[in-house]
Short mmCIF file of C-alpha atoms in Angstrom, two decimals:
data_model
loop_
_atom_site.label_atom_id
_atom_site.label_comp_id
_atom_site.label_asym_id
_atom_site.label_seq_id
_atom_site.Cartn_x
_atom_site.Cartn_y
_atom_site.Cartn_z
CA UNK A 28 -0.12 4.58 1.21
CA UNK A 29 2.54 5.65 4.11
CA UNK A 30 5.46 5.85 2.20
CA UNK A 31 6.92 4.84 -1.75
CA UNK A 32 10.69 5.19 -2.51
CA UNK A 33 9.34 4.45 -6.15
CA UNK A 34 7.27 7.84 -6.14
CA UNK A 35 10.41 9.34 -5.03
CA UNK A 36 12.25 8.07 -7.79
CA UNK A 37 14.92 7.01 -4.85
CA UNK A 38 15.51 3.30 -3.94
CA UNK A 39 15.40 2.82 -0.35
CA UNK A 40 18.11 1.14 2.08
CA UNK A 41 17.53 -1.18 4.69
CA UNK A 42 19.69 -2.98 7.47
CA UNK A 43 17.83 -5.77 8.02
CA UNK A 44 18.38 -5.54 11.81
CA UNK A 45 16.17 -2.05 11.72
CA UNK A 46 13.03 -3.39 9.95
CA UNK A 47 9.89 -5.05 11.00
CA UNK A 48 9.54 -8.62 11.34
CA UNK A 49 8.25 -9.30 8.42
CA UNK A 50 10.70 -7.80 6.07
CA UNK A 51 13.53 -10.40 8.26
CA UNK A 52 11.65 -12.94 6.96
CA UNK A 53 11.27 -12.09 3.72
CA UNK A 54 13.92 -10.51 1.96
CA UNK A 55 16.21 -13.03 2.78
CA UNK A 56 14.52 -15.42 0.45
CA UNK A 57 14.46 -13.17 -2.49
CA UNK A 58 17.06 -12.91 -5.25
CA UNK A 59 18.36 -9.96 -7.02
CA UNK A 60 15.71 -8.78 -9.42
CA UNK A 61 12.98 -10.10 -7.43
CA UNK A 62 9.79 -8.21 -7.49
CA UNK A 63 7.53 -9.64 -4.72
CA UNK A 64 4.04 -8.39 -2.69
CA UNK A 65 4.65 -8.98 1.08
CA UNK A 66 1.30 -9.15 2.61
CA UNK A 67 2.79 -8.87 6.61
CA UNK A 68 0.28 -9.13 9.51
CA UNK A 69 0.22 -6.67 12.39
CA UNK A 70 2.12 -8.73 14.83
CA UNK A 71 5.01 -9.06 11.99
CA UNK A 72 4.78 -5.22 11.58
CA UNK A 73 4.42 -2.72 14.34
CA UNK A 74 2.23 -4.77 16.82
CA UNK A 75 -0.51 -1.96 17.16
CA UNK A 76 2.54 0.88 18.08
CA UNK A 77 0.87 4.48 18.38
CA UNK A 78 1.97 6.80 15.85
CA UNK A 79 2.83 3.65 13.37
CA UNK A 80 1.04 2.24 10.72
CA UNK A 81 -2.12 0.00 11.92
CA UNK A 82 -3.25 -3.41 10.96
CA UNK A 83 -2.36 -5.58 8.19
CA UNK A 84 0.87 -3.85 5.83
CA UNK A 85 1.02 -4.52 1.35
CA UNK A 86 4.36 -3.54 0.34
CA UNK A 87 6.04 -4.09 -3.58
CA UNK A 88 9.76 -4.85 -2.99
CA UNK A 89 12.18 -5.29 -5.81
CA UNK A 90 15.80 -6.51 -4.64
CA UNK A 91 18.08 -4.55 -6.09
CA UNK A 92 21.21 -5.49 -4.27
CA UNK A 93 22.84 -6.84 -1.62
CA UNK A 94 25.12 -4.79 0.48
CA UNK A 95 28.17 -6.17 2.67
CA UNK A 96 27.85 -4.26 6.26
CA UNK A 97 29.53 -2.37 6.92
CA UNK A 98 31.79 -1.98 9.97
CA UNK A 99 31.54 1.27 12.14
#
């Protein structure tokens, strides 16, 4: 395990335009209150990136909301 907002007892944000490929593919399918296993292959994570997490990625996700961006 690399990281858990859930051990944290913190939900995490995202912009969807700052994640890895395979979180832009699937979070926009899910609905609010989903709970869902994304099983994302290297070249949908960080394509074999030094320093970053290596190989194929498991991550829980539960949607908890969707968040208008915001204009800065």
């Amino acid at each position: 395990m690399f990281d858990s907002s859930e051990l944290r007892g913190d939900p995490a944000t995202f912009s969807l335009g700052g994640v890895i490929a395979g979180w832009t593919d699937g979070i926009p399918v899910m609905t609010i209150g989903d709970r869902v296993r994304f099983w994302i292959p290297e070249d949908l994570a960080y394509k074999g990136v030094p320093g970053k997490p290596a190989g194929m990625l498991v991550f829980e996700v539960e949607l908890l909301e969707i968040m208008a961006p915001t204009n800065h």
